[in-house]
XYZ file of C-alpha atoms in Angstrom:
180
model
C 80.231 89.413 108.134
C 78.673 91.408 111.289
C 81.966 90.457 113.109
C 84.149 92.507 110.463
C 82.318 95.753 110.444
C 85.332 97.569 111.930
C 87.622 95.917 109.224
C 85.410 97.108 106.383
C 85.165 100.704 107.649
C 88.936 100.821 108.636
C 90.487 99.351 105.497
C 87.938 100.968 103.203
C 88.705 104.321 104.785
C 92.436 103.594 104.564
C 92.407 102.638 100.874
C 90.253 105.695 99.779
C 92.253 108.326 101.725
C 95.575 106.844 100.788
C 94.693 106.976 97.244
C 93.605 110.657 97.663
C 96.589 111.988 99.686
C 99.910 113.003 97.718
C 102.015 109.907 97.597
C 104.854 108.517 95.178
C 103.490 107.068 92.159
C 101.913 103.464 92.600
C 103.110 103.438 96.201
C 99.888 102.385 97.776
C 98.447 99.756 99.857
C 95.927 98.640 97.425
C 97.654 95.508 96.099
C 98.857 94.367 99.581
C 95.065 94.650 100.605
C 94.068 92.512 97.633
C 96.693 89.810 98.945
C 95.640 90.158 102.545
C 91.886 90.663 102.441
C 91.159 86.861 102.171
C 92.996 86.555 105.501
C 90.926 89.119 107.257
C 87.500 88.202 105.808
C 87.388 84.675 104.679
C 84.733 85.767 101.982
C 85.962 86.378 98.486
C 82.835 88.707 97.610
C 83.486 90.853 100.688
C 87.106 91.104 99.796
C 86.355 92.107 96.376
C 83.871 94.757 97.633
C 86.389 96.074 100.240
C 88.879 96.646 97.165
C 86.580 97.858 94.470
C 84.138 100.291 96.492
C 87.142 102.507 97.891
C 88.912 102.223 94.603
C 85.448 103.558 92.784
C 84.855 106.141 95.591
C 88.491 107.613 95.201
C 88.298 107.420 91.437
C 85.232 109.656 91.681
C 87.659 112.519 92.943
C 90.830 111.310 91.013
C 88.903 110.915 87.613
C 87.985 107.920 85.629
C 90.078 106.635 82.759
C 89.911 103.871 80.017
C 91.773 101.263 81.484
C 90.025 101.428 84.692
C 88.217 97.990 84.261
C 91.728 96.453 83.860
C 92.787 97.802 86.995
C 89.611 96.434 88.862
C 89.726 92.982 87.135
C 93.344 92.683 88.015
C 92.648 93.528 91.581
C 89.709 90.984 91.567
C 92.139 88.270 90.133
C 94.531 88.710 92.741
C 91.996 88.535 95.427
C 90.519 85.493 93.992
C 93.832 83.556 94.117
C 95.081 84.986 97.479
C 95.379 82.374 100.369
C 93.194 82.436 103.152
C 95.777 81.086 105.411
C 98.662 82.739 107.162
C 101.902 81.454 105.432
C 104.624 83.829 105.230
C 106.404 82.152 102.153
C 103.184 82.063 100.032
C 102.230 85.659 101.302
C 105.612 87.001 100.343
C 105.301 85.317 96.780
C 101.951 86.634 96.291
C 103.066 90.144 97.116
C 105.742 89.741 94.477
C 103.652 87.894 91.935
C 100.670 90.235 92.300
C 103.185 93.219 91.518
C 104.192 91.575 88.454
C 100.826 90.621 87.466
C 99.627 94.197 87.855
C 102.599 95.517 85.952
C 101.969 93.138 83.193
C 98.158 93.898 82.919
C 97.907 97.480 83.520
C 101.031 98.354 81.259
C 99.471 96.181 78.418
C 96.240 98.122 78.407
C 98.108 101.450 78.402
C 100.114 100.101 75.254
C 96.735 98.995 73.687
C 94.323 101.772 74.785
C 96.483 104.971 74.396
C 98.260 106.165 71.393
C 101.644 107.008 73.453
C 103.196 103.780 71.824
C 103.342 102.229 68.408
C 101.190 99.045 68.108
C 104.376 97.058 67.435
C 106.269 94.590 69.672
C 108.759 97.269 70.087
C 106.158 99.785 71.237
C 104.963 97.076 73.939
C 108.612 96.740 75.040
C 109.195 100.383 75.181
C 105.869 100.787 77.261
C 107.022 98.197 79.674
C 110.495 99.696 79.705
C 109.267 103.013 80.632
C 107.145 101.757 83.337
C 109.860 100.205 85.245
C 110.131 103.235 87.747
C 106.427 102.654 88.670
C 107.097 99.023 88.961
C 109.697 99.769 91.582
C 107.187 101.661 93.666
C 104.514 99.165 93.239
C 106.621 96.161 94.340
C 108.250 97.999 97.312
C 105.147 99.052 98.532
C 103.083 95.820 98.149
C 105.741 93.662 99.887
C 106.070 96.440 102.611
C 102.410 96.896 103.267
C 101.616 92.844 102.982
C 104.503 92.536 105.619
C 102.889 95.135 107.706
C 99.768 93.639 107.663
C 100.828 90.402 108.324
C 102.575 91.078 111.439
C 99.521 93.434 112.613
C 97.066 90.715 112.028
C 97.119 89.595 115.534
C 96.437 93.162 116.910
C 93.978 94.039 114.420
C 92.064 90.856 115.290
C 91.883 92.015 118.942
C 90.959 95.568 118.062
C 88.440 94.240 115.715
C 86.665 92.306 118.092
C 86.636 95.298 120.791
C 85.388 97.693 118.098
C 82.703 95.516 116.650
C 81.367 94.801 120.256
C 81.260 98.516 121.001
C 79.680 99.232 117.452
C 76.929 96.570 117.697
C 76.345 97.727 121.295
C 75.644 101.279 120.055
C 73.502 100.083 117.148
C 71.468 97.875 119.273
C 70.947 100.599 121.911
C 70.258 103.561 119.609
C 68.767 102.052 116.540
C 66.996 99.115 118.270
C 68.478 96.528 116.211
C 67.848 92.796 117.055
C 70.234 91.107 119.083
C 73.296 89.722 117.059
């Protein structure tokens, strides 16, 4: 974990800030980070924390909602099944599958919790149909950000090593931490 300090701060900040700045609906790097986090950290618990903590922090500012638990558990499930090895075919498939899974679970919860749609099969189909424009943004952003992170992985690893060295050297010098 100590060799991933930069990743924690960097990706946590990116996820939090990106959710807070204006952007097209559902066009965020959150799902792609759920897919890619196991490649960066190799620790599922740390991956889950990396997703949920920035989501929760940004939700403090954006507001909480009744189906937030569904969103968090969907992200956790994606992280738990994402690969820990770099395989372009599997990562591309996971980007698409995670977008579909997110679409299915979150819109089902919207249909179930809110009174926007009748609690019938037709109401469920209507809910999914009206959510298709959001799904387009979800799938495009997830595939785009997953691709960017996949190709940036090598460079981010190098930068992470340098940044961690500097951060740990600073911490040891000014906070008298034990040699790590």
